[in-house]
Amino acid sequence: MKPSQLKKLNRLYFRSYPADTGYTVEQARELAAVSREIGRQVALLVDRSGKPFLVLVGDASSIYIPELPRARLGSRRLRGLRLLHTHLSGEKLTQEDLMDMVFLRLDSICALILEQGEPSLAQVAYLMPPNPEGKSYELLTPERWDRLDVDLGATVEALEDELARTMGVQDVDEESRALLVSVDTTPRPVQEISLEELSDLAETAGLETAGTMIQRVRKLNPKFIMGKGKLADLEVQALQGDAGVIVFDQDLSPAQIRNLAEVTERKIIDRTQLILDIFAQHATSRSGKLQVEMAQLKYALPRLVGKNRAMSRLVGGIGGRGPGETKLEIDRRRARDRLTRLKKELSQVRKRRGQTRERRAKAGLPIVSLVGYTNAGKSTLLNTLTGSEVLAENKLFATLDPTSRRIRFPREREIVLTDTVGFIRRLPPDLQEAFRATLEELDSADLLVLVADASHPEVEEQVNAVRSILNEMKLDDTPNILVLNKWDKLDAEQREIMRNVYPDALCVSALDRNSLQSVVDAILDVV
C-alpha cells in the first residue's frame, strides 16, 4: 500500500465510535472511502468505550482476525469487542463472518455493504442468550446504512445480564463447568446412555455439567470430529452455559485436538483424558502412581507435535550440521526415557506381587477376587466381610490399588479376599496395559466374585462389559459367581425382573452383613 493509504488507515485509530449505532455517517463514509481506494475489506475491532482496538486489512472478499487476548472484565461472558467491516461487492454477512463472531465471542458484528464504492446497506448480527428455539445468534435484515435502527450498546448489555441471570451468579469458575459432547455413528439412545456415564465421570473428576450435546453422523469429521456449523452451535452453547471445558465422549486424535484448540478458547479433553485425570486424583500407592504416570505419558507422547515438521533436526553428513535437538525432540526423548524407567519399575512391582502370590499358594490359601463395574460396591463388600476400612465412595474409580485381606470363614476355612480396580466400557488400551500389574491379581484367583449394581438402569450392559473384559484377559475359565448388590434399592417389580434375567445370581446389600450369608456359602462351596 502507498504511504498515503497507510496514513489514512492509521487515522482510524484516533476516532471514537458510538456504542449505540456503531458508527456515525461521517465515519462510515471515511471507512468506505479507504476501503474503495485500496480495493480491500477494512475492519475495525472496537471496544465498549468506542476506541478502536485493531484496524485490520483483508483482501477483496475476506479479512483475517489474528489471535486475540482472553482478558475479560468481571463477569462478562463476551470479549468486549465489536467488529465493523466493509463488504465491497454488495454481499451480506457471510457464514465465515458469523463463525468469527461465535468463536471469538464478539459483542456484535456489522457489515457496511458498499455498492460501486459507496455505502448502501448495513447488516448486524449478535449472539443470543439461552432461548427455547435454540438459536445461536440473531441475524438482522439489512437496512439503509444511514438509518440503522438498532442500539448495539443496549443489546450487548442486555445479553450480558441475561447470561449472568441464567447462571444465577455473577462470578462462576468456568474452568469447573463442562459441556459434554457425543459425536458418533451409533443410534442416539446408545449415545445418551454413554453420555450419562460420562456425566458421572465428570462429576468424579470435579466438573459440573453445564449441558450436553448429541450428534449422530454417518462419518466422523477427521478434522474437527463434527462439522464447522455444529461446532459453532457447540461454542454458543458453551458460552450460554458458561462452560470453560468441552469433554468429548469419543477419543480424539492428536490432529483433532489441535484443530479444535485453534478455533475455540475452551479447554478440549476427550474420554481417555478425563479417565486419566480421575486416576491421577485417586492414585495413592507407589504402584498406582507409577501406573497412572505411565498411562499419561503413553497418551501424551503422540500428541507432542511441533508446528513444522520441516524444522526437525538435521542428522549428520554434509549439510546436516544443524543446531541440534529442538525443544520438541527433547520433550519426546525425555518422555520415552521416562517410559522406559516406569516399565522397569512396574516390572519390579509385578515381580514382588508375583512372589506374594507364590507365598499364598504355598500356604494353601484360596484367593477370591472381587471384580465388577466401577462403583458397583466391591470395596463396601470387602469392608463388610472383613471389618476393614478400605476407601469406599459413591464415585467412579474410588479404588485403584488392589487390596487383599485374610478372612476366616466358618468350617475353619481361611481365604484371601482381594478388591480390584473397577472396569468400565471402552477402557482405554493404554490404561489396560499400565494397570497390568494390578489386574494380574486376577490370574491367580481361584474364584471371581462378579459384583454388579442391581439398581443401575444399565446393569445388564455393565455385566456384559465386565464379562467381555474377563474374556479378553482369558479369565473366562475361572469359576465365578454373580452378586447383585444394592438389592435394597429395588422395588418388588424390579426384583422380579432381575430374578428372571439372572436366576442364579445372589441378591445382597453390601451394607447389610446378614444379607451376605449366601455369598459366604457360595464361596465356601467353590473353594
PDB file of C-alpha atoms in Angstrom, residues 85-212:
ATOM      1  CA  HIS A  85     -16.060  -4.029   8.443  1.00  0.00           C
ATOM      2  CA  THR A  86     -16.756  -3.262   4.793  1.00  0.00           C
ATOM      3  CA  HIS A  87     -18.098  -5.572   2.081  1.00  0.00           C
ATOM      4  CA  LEU A  88     -17.007  -4.366  -1.348  1.00  0.00           C
ATOM      5  CA  SER A  89     -19.306  -6.322  -3.672  1.00  0.00           C
ATOM      6  CA  GLY A  90     -22.700  -5.807  -2.119  1.00  0.00           C
ATOM      7  CA  GLU A  91     -22.656  -9.147  -0.250  1.00  0.00           C
ATOM      8  CA  LYS A  92     -24.386  -9.577   3.104  1.00  0.00           C
ATOM      9  CA  LEU A  93     -22.858 -11.066   6.248  1.00  0.00           C
ATOM     10  CA  THR A  94     -21.319 -14.406   5.292  1.00  0.00           C
ATOM     11  CA  GLN A  95     -21.186 -17.664   7.238  1.00  0.00           C
ATOM     12  CA  GLU A  96     -17.499 -17.023   7.821  1.00  0.00           C
ATOM     13  CA  ASP A  97     -18.340 -13.664   9.419  1.00  0.00           C
ATOM     14  CA  LEU A  98     -20.844 -15.322  11.742  1.00  0.00           C
ATOM     15  CA  MET A  99     -18.348 -18.062  12.685  1.00  0.00           C
ATOM     16  CA  ASP A 100     -15.788 -15.389  13.596  1.00  0.00           C
ATOM     17  CA  MET A 101     -18.357 -13.744  15.855  1.00  0.00           C
ATOM     18  CA  VAL A 102     -19.187 -17.056  17.552  1.00  0.00           C
ATOM     19  CA  PHE A 103     -15.673 -18.408  18.098  1.00  0.00           C
ATOM     20  CA  LEU A 104     -14.202 -15.047  19.134  1.00  0.00           C
ATOM     21  CA  ARG A 105     -17.223 -14.227  21.340  1.00  0.00           C
ATOM     22  CA  LEU A 106     -17.552 -10.764  19.851  1.00  0.00           C
ATOM     23  CA  ASP A 107     -20.236  -8.409  21.164  1.00  0.00           C
ATOM     24  CA  SER A 108     -21.638  -7.955  17.654  1.00  0.00           C
ATOM     25  CA  ILE A 109     -20.651  -7.786  14.019  1.00  0.00           C
ATOM     26  CA  CYS A 110     -21.719  -5.136  11.490  1.00  0.00           C
ATOM     27  CA  ALA A 111     -21.107  -5.226   7.747  1.00  0.00           C
ATOM     28  CA  LEU A 112     -21.083  -1.923   5.889  1.00  0.00           C
ATOM     29  CA  ILE A 113     -22.191  -3.039   2.413  1.00  0.00           C
ATOM     30  CA  LEU A 114     -20.762  -0.999  -0.472  1.00  0.00           C
ATOM     31  CA  GLU A 115     -22.127  -0.784  -3.979  1.00  0.00           C
ATOM     32  CA  GLN A 116     -19.920   0.858  -6.622  1.00  0.00           C
ATOM     33  CA  GLY A 117     -17.688   2.047  -3.791  1.00  0.00           C
ATOM     34  CA  GLU A 118     -20.423   3.899  -1.883  1.00  0.00           C
ATOM     35  CA  PRO A 119     -22.229   2.832   1.322  1.00  0.00           C
ATOM     36  CA  SER A 120     -25.562   1.200   0.518  1.00  0.00           C
ATOM     37  CA  LEU A 121     -26.760  -1.095   3.318  1.00  0.00           C
ATOM     38  CA  ALA A 122     -25.692  -2.229   6.786  1.00  0.00           C
ATOM     39  CA  GLN A 123     -26.357  -5.601   8.407  1.00  0.00           C
ATOM     40  CA  VAL A 124     -25.898  -6.515  12.069  1.00  0.00           C
ATOM     41  CA  ALA A 125     -25.682  -9.838  13.949  1.00  0.00           C
ATOM     42  CA  TYR A 126     -25.179 -10.606  17.621  1.00  0.00           C
ATOM     43  CA  LEU A 127     -25.136 -13.672  19.897  1.00  0.00           C
ATOM     44  CA  MET A 128     -28.246 -14.885  21.714  1.00  0.00           C
ATOM     45  CA  PRO A 129     -28.771 -15.948  25.343  1.00  0.00           C
ATOM     46  CA  PRO A 130     -30.371 -19.371  26.053  1.00  0.00           C
ATOM     47  CA  ASN A 131     -33.735 -19.494  24.286  1.00  0.00           C
ATOM     48  CA  PRO A 132     -36.490 -22.090  23.584  1.00  0.00           C
ATOM     49  CA  GLU A 133     -35.770 -22.036  19.838  1.00  0.00           C
ATOM     50  CA  GLY A 134     -32.116 -22.913  20.428  1.00  0.00           C
ATOM     51  CA  LYS A 135     -30.901 -20.039  18.253  1.00  0.00           C
ATOM     52  CA  SER A 136     -27.187 -19.304  18.438  1.00  0.00           C
ATOM     53  CA  TYR A 137     -27.308 -15.769  17.066  1.00  0.00           C
ATOM     54  CA  GLU A 138     -29.689 -13.119  15.719  1.00  0.00           C
ATOM     55  CA  LEU A 139     -29.097 -12.057  12.120  1.00  0.00           C
ATOM     56  CA  LEU A 140     -30.954  -8.829  11.363  1.00  0.00           C
ATOM     57  CA  THR A 141     -32.316  -7.815   7.970  1.00  0.00           C
ATOM     58  CA  PRO A 142     -30.048  -5.378   6.070  1.00  0.00           C
ATOM     59  CA  GLU A 143     -31.119  -1.726   6.415  1.00  0.00           C
ATOM     60  CA  ARG A 144     -30.072   1.536   4.810  1.00  0.00           C
ATOM     61  CA  TRP A 145     -26.610   2.326   6.079  1.00  0.00           C
ATOM     62  CA  ASP A 146     -27.582   5.798   7.341  1.00  0.00           C
ATOM     63  CA  ARG A 147     -30.793   4.617   9.046  1.00  0.00           C
ATOM     64  CA  LEU A 148     -29.565   1.680  11.071  1.00  0.00           C
ATOM     65  CA  ASP A 149     -32.175   1.187  13.799  1.00  0.00           C
ATOM     66  CA  VAL A 150     -30.511  -0.944  16.493  1.00  0.00           C
ATOM     67  CA  ASP A 151     -28.972   0.057  19.808  1.00  0.00           C
ATOM     68  CA  LEU A 152     -25.909  -2.186  19.900  1.00  0.00           C
ATOM     69  CA  GLY A 153     -24.768  -0.983  23.329  1.00  0.00           C
ATOM     70  CA  ALA A 154     -28.101  -1.722  24.995  1.00  0.00           C
ATOM     71  CA  THR A 155     -28.387  -5.079  23.182  1.00  0.00           C
ATOM     72  CA  VAL A 156     -24.985  -6.244  24.402  1.00  0.00           C
ATOM     73  CA  GLU A 157     -25.671  -5.078  27.951  1.00  0.00           C
ATOM     74  CA  ALA A 158     -28.978  -6.966  27.982  1.00  0.00           C
ATOM     75  CA  LEU A 159     -27.217 -10.071  26.627  1.00  0.00           C
ATOM     76  CA  GLU A 160     -24.573  -9.968  29.357  1.00  0.00           C
ATOM     77  CA  ASP A 161     -27.262  -9.509  32.027  1.00  0.00           C
ATOM     78  CA  GLU A 162     -29.275 -12.431  30.652  1.00  0.00           C
ATOM     79  CA  LEU A 163     -26.247 -14.718  30.575  1.00  0.00           C
ATOM     80  CA  ALA A 164     -25.402 -13.767  34.160  1.00  0.00           C
ATOM     81  CA  ARG A 165     -29.032 -14.255  35.255  1.00  0.00           C
ATOM     82  CA  THR A 166     -29.184 -17.683  33.619  1.00  0.00           C
ATOM     83  CA  MET A 167     -26.128 -18.771  35.587  1.00  0.00           C
ATOM     84  CA  GLY A 168     -27.656 -17.451  38.808  1.00  0.00           C
ATOM     85  CA  VAL A 169     -24.412 -15.827  39.966  1.00  0.00           C
ATOM     86  CA  GLN A 170     -22.187 -13.120  38.610  1.00  0.00           C
ATOM     87  CA  ASP A 171     -18.830 -14.839  39.022  1.00  0.00           C
ATOM     88  CA  VAL A 172     -18.645 -18.502  38.050  1.00  0.00           C
ATOM     89  CA  ASP A 173     -15.464 -20.523  37.694  1.00  0.00           C
ATOM     90  CA  GLU A 174     -15.907 -21.618  34.106  1.00  0.00           C
ATOM     91  CA  GLU A 175     -12.916 -23.991  34.388  1.00  0.00           C
ATOM     92  CA  SER A 176     -15.022 -26.188  36.691  1.00  0.00           C
ATOM     93  CA  ARG A 177     -18.013 -26.298  34.327  1.00  0.00           C
ATOM     94  CA  ALA A 178     -18.030 -28.692  31.393  1.00  0.00           C
ATOM     95  CA  LEU A 179     -20.142 -29.197  28.304  1.00  0.00           C
ATOM     96  CA  LEU A 180     -20.426 -32.917  27.470  1.00  0.00           C
ATOM     97  CA  VAL A 181     -20.497 -33.846  23.784  1.00  0.00           C
ATOM     98  CA  SER A 182     -21.103 -37.101  21.927  1.00  0.00           C
ATOM     99  CA  VAL A 183     -20.478 -37.322  18.180  1.00  0.00           C
ATOM    100  CA  ASP A 184     -20.811 -40.862  16.887  1.00  0.00           C
ATOM    101  CA  THR A 185     -22.305 -43.123  14.251  1.00  0.00           C
ATOM    102  CA  THR A 186     -24.262 -45.118  16.837  1.00  0.00           C
ATOM    103  CA  PRO A 187     -28.014 -44.528  17.470  1.00  0.00           C
ATOM    104  CA  ARG A 188     -28.979 -41.635  19.715  1.00  0.00           C
ATOM    105  CA  PRO A 189     -30.259 -43.822  22.643  1.00  0.00           C
ATOM    106  CA  VAL A 190     -26.854 -45.526  22.797  1.00  0.00           C
ATOM    107  CA  GLN A 191     -25.113 -42.141  22.869  1.00  0.00           C
ATOM    108  CA  GLU A 192     -27.436 -40.928  25.637  1.00  0.00           C
ATOM    109  CA  ILE A 193     -26.533 -43.921  27.815  1.00  0.00           C
ATOM    110  CA  SER A 194     -22.815 -43.378  27.236  1.00  0.00           C
ATOM    111  CA  LEU A 195     -23.203 -39.656  27.937  1.00  0.00           C
ATOM    112  CA  GLU A 196     -24.821 -40.419  31.318  1.00  0.00           C
ATOM    113  CA  GLU A 197     -21.735 -42.403  32.254  1.00  0.00           C
ATOM    114  CA  LEU A 198     -19.536 -39.549  31.014  1.00  0.00           C
ATOM    115  CA  SER A 199     -21.508 -37.219  33.292  1.00  0.00           C
ATOM    116  CA  ASP A 200     -20.679 -39.479  36.268  1.00  0.00           C
ATOM    117  CA  LEU A 201     -17.020 -39.466  35.243  1.00  0.00           C
ATOM    118  CA  ALA A 202     -17.047 -35.669  35.001  1.00  0.00           C
ATOM    119  CA  GLU A 203     -18.590 -35.391  38.470  1.00  0.00           C
ATOM    120  CA  THR A 204     -15.933 -37.720  39.878  1.00  0.00           C
ATOM    121  CA  ALA A 205     -13.250 -35.526  38.284  1.00  0.00           C
ATOM    122  CA  GLY A 206     -14.723 -32.449  39.992  1.00  0.00           C
ATOM    123  CA  LEU A 207     -16.519 -30.966  36.985  1.00  0.00           C
ATOM    124  CA  GLU A 208     -20.034 -29.586  36.983  1.00  0.00           C
ATOM    125  CA  THR A 209     -22.086 -30.456  33.903  1.00  0.00           C
ATOM    126  CA  ALA A 210     -23.245 -27.272  32.163  1.00  0.00           C
ATOM    127  CA  GLY A 211     -25.089 -29.056  29.345  1.00  0.00           C
ATOM    128  CA  THR A 212     -24.918 -31.842  26.794  1.00  0.00           C
TER     129      THR A 212
END
